[in-house]
Tab-separated table of C-alpha atoms in Angstrom:
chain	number	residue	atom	x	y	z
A	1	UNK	CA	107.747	53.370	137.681
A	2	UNK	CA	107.468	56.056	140.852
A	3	UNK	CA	104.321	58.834	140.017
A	4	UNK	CA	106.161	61.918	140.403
A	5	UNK	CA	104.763	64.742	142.191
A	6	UNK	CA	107.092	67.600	140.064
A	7	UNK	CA	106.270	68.042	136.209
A	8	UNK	CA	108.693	67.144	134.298
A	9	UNK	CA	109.562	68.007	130.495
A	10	UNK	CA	107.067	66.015	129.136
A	11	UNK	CA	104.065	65.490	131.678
A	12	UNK	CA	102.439	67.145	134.880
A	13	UNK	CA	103.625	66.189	138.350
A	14	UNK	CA	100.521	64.595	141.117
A	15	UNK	CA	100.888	67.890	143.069
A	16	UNK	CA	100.275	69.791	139.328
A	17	UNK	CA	96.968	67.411	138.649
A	18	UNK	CA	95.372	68.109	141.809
A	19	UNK	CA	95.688	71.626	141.937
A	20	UNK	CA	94.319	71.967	138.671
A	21	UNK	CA	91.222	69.672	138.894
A	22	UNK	CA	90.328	70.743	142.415
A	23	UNK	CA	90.285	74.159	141.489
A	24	UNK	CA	89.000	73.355	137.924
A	25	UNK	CA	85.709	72.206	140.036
A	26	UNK	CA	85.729	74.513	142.889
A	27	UNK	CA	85.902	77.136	140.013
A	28	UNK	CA	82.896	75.264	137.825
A	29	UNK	CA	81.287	75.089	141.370
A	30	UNK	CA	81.433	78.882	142.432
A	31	UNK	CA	80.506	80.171	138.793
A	32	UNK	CA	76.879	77.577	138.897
A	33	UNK	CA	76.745	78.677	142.292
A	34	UNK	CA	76.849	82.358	141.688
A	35	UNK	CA	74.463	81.902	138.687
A	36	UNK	CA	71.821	80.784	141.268
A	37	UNK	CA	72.088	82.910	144.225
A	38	UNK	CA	72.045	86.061	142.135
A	39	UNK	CA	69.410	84.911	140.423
A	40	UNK	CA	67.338	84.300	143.834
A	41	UNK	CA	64.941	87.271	145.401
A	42	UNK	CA	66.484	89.333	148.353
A	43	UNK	CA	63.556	87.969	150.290
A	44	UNK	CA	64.430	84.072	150.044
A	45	UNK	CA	65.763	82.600	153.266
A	46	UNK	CA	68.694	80.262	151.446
A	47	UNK	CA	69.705	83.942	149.325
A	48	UNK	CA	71.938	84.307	152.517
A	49	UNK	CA	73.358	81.344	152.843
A	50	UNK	CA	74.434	80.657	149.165
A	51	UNK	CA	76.564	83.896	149.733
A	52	UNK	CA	78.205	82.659	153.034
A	53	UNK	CA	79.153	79.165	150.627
A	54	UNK	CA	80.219	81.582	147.673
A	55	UNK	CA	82.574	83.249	149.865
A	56	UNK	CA	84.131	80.401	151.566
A	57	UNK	CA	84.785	78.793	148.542
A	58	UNK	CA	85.734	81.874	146.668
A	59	UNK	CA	88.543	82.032	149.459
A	60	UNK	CA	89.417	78.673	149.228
A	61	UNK	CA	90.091	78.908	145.496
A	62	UNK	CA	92.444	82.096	146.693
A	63	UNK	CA	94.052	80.308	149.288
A	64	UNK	CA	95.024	76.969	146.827
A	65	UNK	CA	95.540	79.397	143.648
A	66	UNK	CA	98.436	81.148	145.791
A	67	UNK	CA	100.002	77.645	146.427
A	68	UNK	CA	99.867	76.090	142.869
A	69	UNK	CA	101.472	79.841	141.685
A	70	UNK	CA	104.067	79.446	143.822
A	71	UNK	CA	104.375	75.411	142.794
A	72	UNK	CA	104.110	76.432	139.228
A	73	UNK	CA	107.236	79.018	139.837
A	74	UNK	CA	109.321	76.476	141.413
A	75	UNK	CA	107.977	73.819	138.628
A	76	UNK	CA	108.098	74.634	134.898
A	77	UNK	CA	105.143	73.598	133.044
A	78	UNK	CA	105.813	71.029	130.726
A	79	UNK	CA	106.808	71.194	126.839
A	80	UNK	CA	103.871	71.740	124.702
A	81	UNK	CA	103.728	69.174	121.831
A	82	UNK	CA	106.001	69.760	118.648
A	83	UNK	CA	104.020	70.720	115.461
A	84	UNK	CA	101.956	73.055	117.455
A	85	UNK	CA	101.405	76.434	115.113
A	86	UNK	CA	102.750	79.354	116.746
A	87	UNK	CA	98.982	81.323	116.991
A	88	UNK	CA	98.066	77.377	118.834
A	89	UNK	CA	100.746	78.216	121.256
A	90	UNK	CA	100.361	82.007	121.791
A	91	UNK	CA	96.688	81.545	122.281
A	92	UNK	CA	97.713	78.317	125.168
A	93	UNK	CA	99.808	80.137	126.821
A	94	UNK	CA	97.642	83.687	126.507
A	95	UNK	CA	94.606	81.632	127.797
A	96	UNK	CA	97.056	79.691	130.895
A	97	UNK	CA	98.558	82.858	132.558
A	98	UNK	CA	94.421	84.615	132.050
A	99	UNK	CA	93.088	81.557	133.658
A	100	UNK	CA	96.158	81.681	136.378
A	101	UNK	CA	95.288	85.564	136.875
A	102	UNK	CA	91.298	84.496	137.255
A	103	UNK	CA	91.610	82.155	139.849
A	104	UNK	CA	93.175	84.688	141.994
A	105	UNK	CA	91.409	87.995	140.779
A	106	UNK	CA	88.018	86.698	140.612
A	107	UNK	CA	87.966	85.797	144.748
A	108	UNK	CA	89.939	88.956	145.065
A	109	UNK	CA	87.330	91.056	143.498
A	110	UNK	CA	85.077	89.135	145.179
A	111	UNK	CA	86.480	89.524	148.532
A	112	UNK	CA	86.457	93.652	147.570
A	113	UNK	CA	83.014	93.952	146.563
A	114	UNK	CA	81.759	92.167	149.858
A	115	UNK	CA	84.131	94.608	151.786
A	116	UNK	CA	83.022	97.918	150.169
A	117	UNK	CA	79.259	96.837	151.081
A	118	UNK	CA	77.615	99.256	153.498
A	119	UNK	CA	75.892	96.520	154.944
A	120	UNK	CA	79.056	95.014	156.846
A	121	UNK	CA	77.985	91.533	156.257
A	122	UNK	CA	80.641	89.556	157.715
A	123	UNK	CA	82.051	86.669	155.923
A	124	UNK	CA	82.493	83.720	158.174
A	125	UNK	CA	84.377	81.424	156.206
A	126	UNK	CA	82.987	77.748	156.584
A	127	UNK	CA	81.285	78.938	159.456
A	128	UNK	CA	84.560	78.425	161.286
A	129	UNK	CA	86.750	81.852	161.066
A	130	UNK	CA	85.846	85.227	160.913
A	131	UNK	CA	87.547	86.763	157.566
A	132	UNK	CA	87.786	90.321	157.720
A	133	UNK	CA	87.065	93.183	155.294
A	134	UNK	CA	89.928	94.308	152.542
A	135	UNK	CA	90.524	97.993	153.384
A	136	UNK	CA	88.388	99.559	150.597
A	137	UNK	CA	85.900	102.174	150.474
A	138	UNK	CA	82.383	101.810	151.789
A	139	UNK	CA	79.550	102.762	149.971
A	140	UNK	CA	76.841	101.956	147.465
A	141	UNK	CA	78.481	103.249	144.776
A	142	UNK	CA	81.951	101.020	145.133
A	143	UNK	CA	79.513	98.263	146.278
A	144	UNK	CA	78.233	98.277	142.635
A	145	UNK	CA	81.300	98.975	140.826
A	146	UNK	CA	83.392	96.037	142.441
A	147	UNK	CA	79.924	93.772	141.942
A	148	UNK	CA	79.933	94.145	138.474
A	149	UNK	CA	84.010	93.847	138.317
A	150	UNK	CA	83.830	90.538	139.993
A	151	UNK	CA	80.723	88.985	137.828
A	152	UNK	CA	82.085	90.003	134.702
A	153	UNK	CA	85.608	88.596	135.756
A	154	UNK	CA	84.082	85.171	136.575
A	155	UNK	CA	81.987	84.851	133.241
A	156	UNK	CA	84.746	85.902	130.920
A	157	UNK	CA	87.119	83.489	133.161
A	158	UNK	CA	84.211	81.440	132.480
A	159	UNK	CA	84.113	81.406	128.700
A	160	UNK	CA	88.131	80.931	128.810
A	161	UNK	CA	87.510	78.402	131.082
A	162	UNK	CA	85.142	76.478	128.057
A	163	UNK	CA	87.557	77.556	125.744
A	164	UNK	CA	90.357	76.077	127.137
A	165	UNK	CA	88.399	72.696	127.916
A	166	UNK	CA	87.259	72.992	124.031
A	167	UNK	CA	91.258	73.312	123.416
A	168	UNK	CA	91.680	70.216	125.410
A	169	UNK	CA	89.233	68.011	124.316
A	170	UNK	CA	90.437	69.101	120.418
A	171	UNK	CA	94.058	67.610	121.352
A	172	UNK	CA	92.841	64.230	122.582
A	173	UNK	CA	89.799	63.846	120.020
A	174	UNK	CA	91.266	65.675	116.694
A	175	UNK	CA	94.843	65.718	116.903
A	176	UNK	CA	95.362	62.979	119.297
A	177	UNK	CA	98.166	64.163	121.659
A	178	UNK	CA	98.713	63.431	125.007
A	179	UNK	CA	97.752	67.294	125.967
A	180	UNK	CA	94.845	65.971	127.616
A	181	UNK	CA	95.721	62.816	128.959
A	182	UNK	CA	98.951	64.156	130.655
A	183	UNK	CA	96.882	66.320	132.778
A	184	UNK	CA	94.882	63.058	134.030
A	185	UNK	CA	98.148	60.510	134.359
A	186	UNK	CA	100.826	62.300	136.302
A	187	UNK	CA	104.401	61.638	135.203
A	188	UNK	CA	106.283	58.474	136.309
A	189	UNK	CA	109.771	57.874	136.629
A	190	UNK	CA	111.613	55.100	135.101
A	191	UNK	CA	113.397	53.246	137.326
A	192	UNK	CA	116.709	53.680	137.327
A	193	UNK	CA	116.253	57.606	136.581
B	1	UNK	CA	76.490	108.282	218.964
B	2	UNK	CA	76.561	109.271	215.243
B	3	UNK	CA	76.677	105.934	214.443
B	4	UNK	CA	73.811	104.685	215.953
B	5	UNK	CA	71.913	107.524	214.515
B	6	UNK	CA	72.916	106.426	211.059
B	7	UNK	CA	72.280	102.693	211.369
B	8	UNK	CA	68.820	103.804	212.874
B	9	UNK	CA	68.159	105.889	209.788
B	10	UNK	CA	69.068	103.015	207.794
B	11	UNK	CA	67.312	100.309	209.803
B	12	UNK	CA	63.109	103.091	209.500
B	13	UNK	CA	64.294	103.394	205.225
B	14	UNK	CA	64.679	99.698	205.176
B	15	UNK	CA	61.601	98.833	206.624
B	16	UNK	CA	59.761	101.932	205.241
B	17	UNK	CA	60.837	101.476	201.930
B	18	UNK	CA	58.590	98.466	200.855
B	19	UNK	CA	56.139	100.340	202.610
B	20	UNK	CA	56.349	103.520	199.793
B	21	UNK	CA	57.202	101.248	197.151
B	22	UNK	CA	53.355	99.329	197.960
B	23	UNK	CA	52.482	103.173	198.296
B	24	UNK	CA	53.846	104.423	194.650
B	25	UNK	CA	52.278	101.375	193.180
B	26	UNK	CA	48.622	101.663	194.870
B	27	UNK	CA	48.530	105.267	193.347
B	28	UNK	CA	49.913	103.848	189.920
B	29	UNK	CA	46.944	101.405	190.004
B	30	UNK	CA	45.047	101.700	186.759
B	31	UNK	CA	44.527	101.427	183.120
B	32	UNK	CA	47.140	102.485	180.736
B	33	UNK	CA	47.465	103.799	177.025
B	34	UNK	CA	50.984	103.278	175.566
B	35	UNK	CA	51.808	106.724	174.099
B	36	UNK	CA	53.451	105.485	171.330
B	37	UNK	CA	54.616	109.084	169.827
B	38	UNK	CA	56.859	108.910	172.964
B	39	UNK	CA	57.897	104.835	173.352
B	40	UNK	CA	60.433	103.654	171.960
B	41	UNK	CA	60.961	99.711	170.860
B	42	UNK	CA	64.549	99.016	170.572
B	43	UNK	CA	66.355	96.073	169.201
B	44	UNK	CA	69.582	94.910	168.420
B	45	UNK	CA	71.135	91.266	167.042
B	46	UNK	CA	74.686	90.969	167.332
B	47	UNK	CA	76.682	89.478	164.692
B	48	UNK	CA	80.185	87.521	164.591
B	49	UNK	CA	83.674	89.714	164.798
B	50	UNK	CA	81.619	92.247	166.548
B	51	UNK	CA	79.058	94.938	165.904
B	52	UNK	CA	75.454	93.630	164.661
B	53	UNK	CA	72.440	95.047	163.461
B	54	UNK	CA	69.973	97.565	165.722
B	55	UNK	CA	66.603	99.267	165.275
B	56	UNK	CA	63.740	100.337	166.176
B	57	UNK	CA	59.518	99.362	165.639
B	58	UNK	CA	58.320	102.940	164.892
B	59	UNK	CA	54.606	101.851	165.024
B	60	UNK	CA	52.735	100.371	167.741
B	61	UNK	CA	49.838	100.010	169.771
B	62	UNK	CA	49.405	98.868	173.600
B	63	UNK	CA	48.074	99.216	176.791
B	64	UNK	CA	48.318	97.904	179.770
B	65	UNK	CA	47.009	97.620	183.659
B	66	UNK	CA	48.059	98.201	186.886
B	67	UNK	CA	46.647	96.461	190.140
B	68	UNK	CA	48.089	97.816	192.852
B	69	UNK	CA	46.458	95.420	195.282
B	70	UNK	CA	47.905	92.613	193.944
B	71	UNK	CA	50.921	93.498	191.211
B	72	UNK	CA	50.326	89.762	189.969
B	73	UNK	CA	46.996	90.214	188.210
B	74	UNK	CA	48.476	93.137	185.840
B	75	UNK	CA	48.099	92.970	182.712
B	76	UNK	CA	50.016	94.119	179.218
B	77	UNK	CA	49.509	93.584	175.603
B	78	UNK	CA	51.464	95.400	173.234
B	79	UNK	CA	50.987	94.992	169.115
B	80	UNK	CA	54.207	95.821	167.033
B	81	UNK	CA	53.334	96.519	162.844
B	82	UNK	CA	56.184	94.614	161.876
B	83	UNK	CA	56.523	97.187	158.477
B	84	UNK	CA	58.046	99.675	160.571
B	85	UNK	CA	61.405	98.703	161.293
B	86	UNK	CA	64.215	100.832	160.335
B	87	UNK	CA	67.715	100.440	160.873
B	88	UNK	CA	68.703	103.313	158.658
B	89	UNK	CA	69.580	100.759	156.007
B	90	UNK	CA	66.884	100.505	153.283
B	91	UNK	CA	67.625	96.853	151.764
B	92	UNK	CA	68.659	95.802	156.041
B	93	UNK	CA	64.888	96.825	156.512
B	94	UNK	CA	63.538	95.019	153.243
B	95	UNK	CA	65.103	92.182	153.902
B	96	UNK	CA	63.600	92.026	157.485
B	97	UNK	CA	60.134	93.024	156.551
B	98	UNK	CA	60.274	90.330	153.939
B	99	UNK	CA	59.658	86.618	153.834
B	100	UNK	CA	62.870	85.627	155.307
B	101	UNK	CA	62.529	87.188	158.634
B	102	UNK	CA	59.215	89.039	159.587
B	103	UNK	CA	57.133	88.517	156.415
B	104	UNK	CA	55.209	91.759	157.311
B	105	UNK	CA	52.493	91.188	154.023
B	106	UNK	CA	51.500	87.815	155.558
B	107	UNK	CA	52.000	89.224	159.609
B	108	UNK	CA	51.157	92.626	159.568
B	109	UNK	CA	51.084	92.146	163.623
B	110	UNK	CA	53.834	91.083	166.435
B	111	UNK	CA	51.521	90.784	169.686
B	112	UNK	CA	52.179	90.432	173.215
B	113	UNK	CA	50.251	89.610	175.959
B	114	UNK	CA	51.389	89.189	179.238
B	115	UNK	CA	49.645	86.101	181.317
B	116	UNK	CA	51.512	86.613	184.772
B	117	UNK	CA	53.655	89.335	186.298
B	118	UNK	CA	55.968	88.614	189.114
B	119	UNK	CA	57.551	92.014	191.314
B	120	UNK	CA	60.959	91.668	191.738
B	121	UNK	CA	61.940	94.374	193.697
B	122	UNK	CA	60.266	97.426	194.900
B	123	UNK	CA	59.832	99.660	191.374
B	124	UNK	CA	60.479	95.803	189.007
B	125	UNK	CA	58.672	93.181	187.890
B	126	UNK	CA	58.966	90.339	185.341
B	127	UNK	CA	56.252	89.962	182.791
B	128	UNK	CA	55.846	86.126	181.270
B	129	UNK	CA	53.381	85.820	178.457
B	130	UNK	CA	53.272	84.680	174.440
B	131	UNK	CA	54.595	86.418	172.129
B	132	UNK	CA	52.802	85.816	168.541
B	133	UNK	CA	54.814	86.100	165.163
B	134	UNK	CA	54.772	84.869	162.011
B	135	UNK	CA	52.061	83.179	162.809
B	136	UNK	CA	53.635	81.330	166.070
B	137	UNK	CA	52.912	81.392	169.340
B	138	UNK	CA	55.618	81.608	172.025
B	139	UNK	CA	56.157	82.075	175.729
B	140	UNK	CA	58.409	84.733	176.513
B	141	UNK	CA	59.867	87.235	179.176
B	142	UNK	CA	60.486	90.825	179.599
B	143	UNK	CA	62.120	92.557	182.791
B	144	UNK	CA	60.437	95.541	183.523
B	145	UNK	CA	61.775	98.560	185.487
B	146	UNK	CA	59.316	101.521	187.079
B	147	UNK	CA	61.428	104.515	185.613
B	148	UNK	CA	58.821	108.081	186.890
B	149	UNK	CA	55.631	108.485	187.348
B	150	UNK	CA	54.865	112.164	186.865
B	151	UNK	CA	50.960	112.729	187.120
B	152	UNK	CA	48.679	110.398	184.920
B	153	UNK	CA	52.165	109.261	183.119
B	154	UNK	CA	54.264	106.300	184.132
B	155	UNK	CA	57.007	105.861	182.435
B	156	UNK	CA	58.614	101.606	182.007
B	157	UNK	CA	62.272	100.321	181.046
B	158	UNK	CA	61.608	97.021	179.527
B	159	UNK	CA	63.929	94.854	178.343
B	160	UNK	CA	64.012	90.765	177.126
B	161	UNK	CA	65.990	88.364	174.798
B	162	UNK	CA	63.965	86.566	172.138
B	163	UNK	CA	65.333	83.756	170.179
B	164	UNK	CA	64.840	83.939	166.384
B	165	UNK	CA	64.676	80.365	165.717
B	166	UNK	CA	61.145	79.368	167.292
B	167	UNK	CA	59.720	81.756	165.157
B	168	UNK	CA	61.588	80.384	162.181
B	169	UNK	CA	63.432	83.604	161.417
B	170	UNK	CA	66.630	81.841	162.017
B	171	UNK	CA	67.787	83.363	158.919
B	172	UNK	CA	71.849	84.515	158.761
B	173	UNK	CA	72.334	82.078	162.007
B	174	UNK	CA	75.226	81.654	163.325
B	175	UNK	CA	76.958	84.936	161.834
B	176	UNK	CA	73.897	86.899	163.123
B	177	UNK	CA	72.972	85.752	166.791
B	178	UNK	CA	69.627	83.971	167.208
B	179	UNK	CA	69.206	86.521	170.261
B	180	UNK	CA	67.257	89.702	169.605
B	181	UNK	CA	68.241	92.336	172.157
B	182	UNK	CA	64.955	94.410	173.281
B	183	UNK	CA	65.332	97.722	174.663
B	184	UNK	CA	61.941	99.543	175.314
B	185	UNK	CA	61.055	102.527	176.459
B	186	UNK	CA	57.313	102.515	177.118
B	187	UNK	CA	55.013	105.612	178.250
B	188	UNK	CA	51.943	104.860	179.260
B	189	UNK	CA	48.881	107.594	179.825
B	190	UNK	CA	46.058	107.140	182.262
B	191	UNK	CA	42.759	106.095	180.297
């Protein structure tokens, strides 16, 4: 049997899996990651660096979370297993298209606040490619609006990030489905099909 | 006829020109006070895409000396309180008086002392010497340019590229440029 990179009715395509868990770590990544830096002095020497790491990643996560919207257009997600109740199923899908929002809104926000900073910092992107500002205003004041925007963004996506891994690890260990699992094993095609 | 009038004038200012240059610096032979009130310490760092951060050292002290007989044995120390540097942005100017860059508590003092001077032309010079920061030493090198001298003032347009790194200030590196960009202005005053 062929792995299939499209979903199909009853399982995720390759192309489906890797987008999620890359940016399911990049995402884990950039929240630990913003824990710590924010939680460094202004004064400490790797304070500035952190940042430059947050924001390359931050617009990497952008940059994949525009491709896997537009895979997941072109690629219906599959069925979600029968005997779900309906609140089961509104909350999935409530938590799936938040989480789908986050992973572009978060580096968006992001990628505002860092713009509207009077200090200009430039964001140099994996020290390769000079990103520049989103056209927003400049001053303290939107500097500390967009700031708290973008943390509190991240930690809610954060806490329906745990909430949806909670959900997951419910399906495999409580109710046994293959909710879990067919996010691991991509699809396969029977041969023949 | 003309002509050879004009390449004669130009032939007596060529040769009389080093000649008033060794003049202007025998009379500016002395010791000097650095009127800091009136000096100005410039600097600037560029940064990636363009633009970059600039500033100045508002405090100072420094003097320096003159020997007209023999420009070579001059002499200039200048101390910079690190604590004064404004950029017009507050947290730029904490974060540069902190531990990252200057550390300003732990080296209230940027010195330079100048241990040879070399003319370069008839009103320049170069200046070689260590410059001491964060508690390193380093050589380093500063063209100077005679701008006036107007009585017992003399008036200097100095200017030299430090690297941030020796001095392990290498902080924001490569999207700020290890160079720092000094632009003086330095009045000195006849002791």
């Amino acid at each position: 049997m062929a792995v299939m990179l499209r979903n199909t009715e009853t399982g995720y395509g390759l192309v489906a899996i890797l987008f999620h868990w890359t940016i399911a770590a990049l995402f884990a990544g950039q929240v630990t990651l913003g824990l710590v830096m924010t939680g460094l002095a202004d004064e400490e020497p790797e304070k500035f660096g952190l940042y430059q790491w947050h924001k390359s990643f931050g617009l990497l996560i952008l940059l994949l979370a525009l491709v896997r919207l537009t895979w997941r257009l072109i690629n219906w997600a599959p069925d979600l297993p029968a005997g779900m109740p309906v609140w089961e199923q509104r909350a999935a899908r409530l938590a799936h298209v938040f989480l789908y929002a986050a992973i572009v809104l978060v580096p968006v926000t992001g990628w505002a606040f860092v713009s509207s900073s009077p200090l200009g910092i430039p964001t140099f992107a994996f020290y390769l490619v000079v990103v520049p500002h989103l056209p927003v205003p400049v001053s303290e004041a939107a500097e500390a609006v967009l700031q708290r925007v973008h943390t509190s963004l991240a930690l809610i996506s954060a806490v329906v990030a745990v909430l949806h891994v909670g959900a997951a690890l419910r399906h495999h260990f409580v109710r046994k489905d293959a909710v879990l699992r067919r996010m691991i094993v991509p699809a396969r095609r029977r041969c023949g099909d | 006829m003309r002509r050879l009038s004009i390449l004669s004038a130009f032939i007596i200012v060529l040769f009389t020109l080093p000649a008033l240059a060794d003049a202007l610096l025998s009379q500016a032979s002395g010791r000097y006070r650095i009127d800091a009130a009136k000096s100005r310490i410039g600097f600037s760092v560029a940064q990636v895409g363009g633009g970059g951060i600039s500033g100045v050292f508002g405090e100072f002290t420094g003097r320096f000396e003159i020997n007209g007989r023999d420009i070579s044995r001059s002499k200039v120390e200048i101390s910079i309180a690190p604590a004064s540097v404004a950029t017009g942005q507050p947290r730029v100017e904490n974060f540069l008086r902190g531990k990252a860059v200057l550390d300003a508590v732990r080296n209230p003092e940027v010195i330079f002392r100048s241990s040879k001077v070399t003319r370069t032309g008839p009103q320049s010079a170069v200046i070689e010497g260590l410059l001491s920061a964060r508690g390193r030493q380093k050589p380093a090198l500063f063209n100077v340019e005679l701008v006036k001298r107007a009585g017992r003032r003399i008036v200097f347009r100095v200017t030299g590229d430090i690297r941030r790194a020796p001095y392990d200030m290498q902080v924001g590196y490569p999207i700020y440029s290890n160079i720092v960009k000094f632009e003086m202005t330095l009045i000195g005053r006849r002791i």
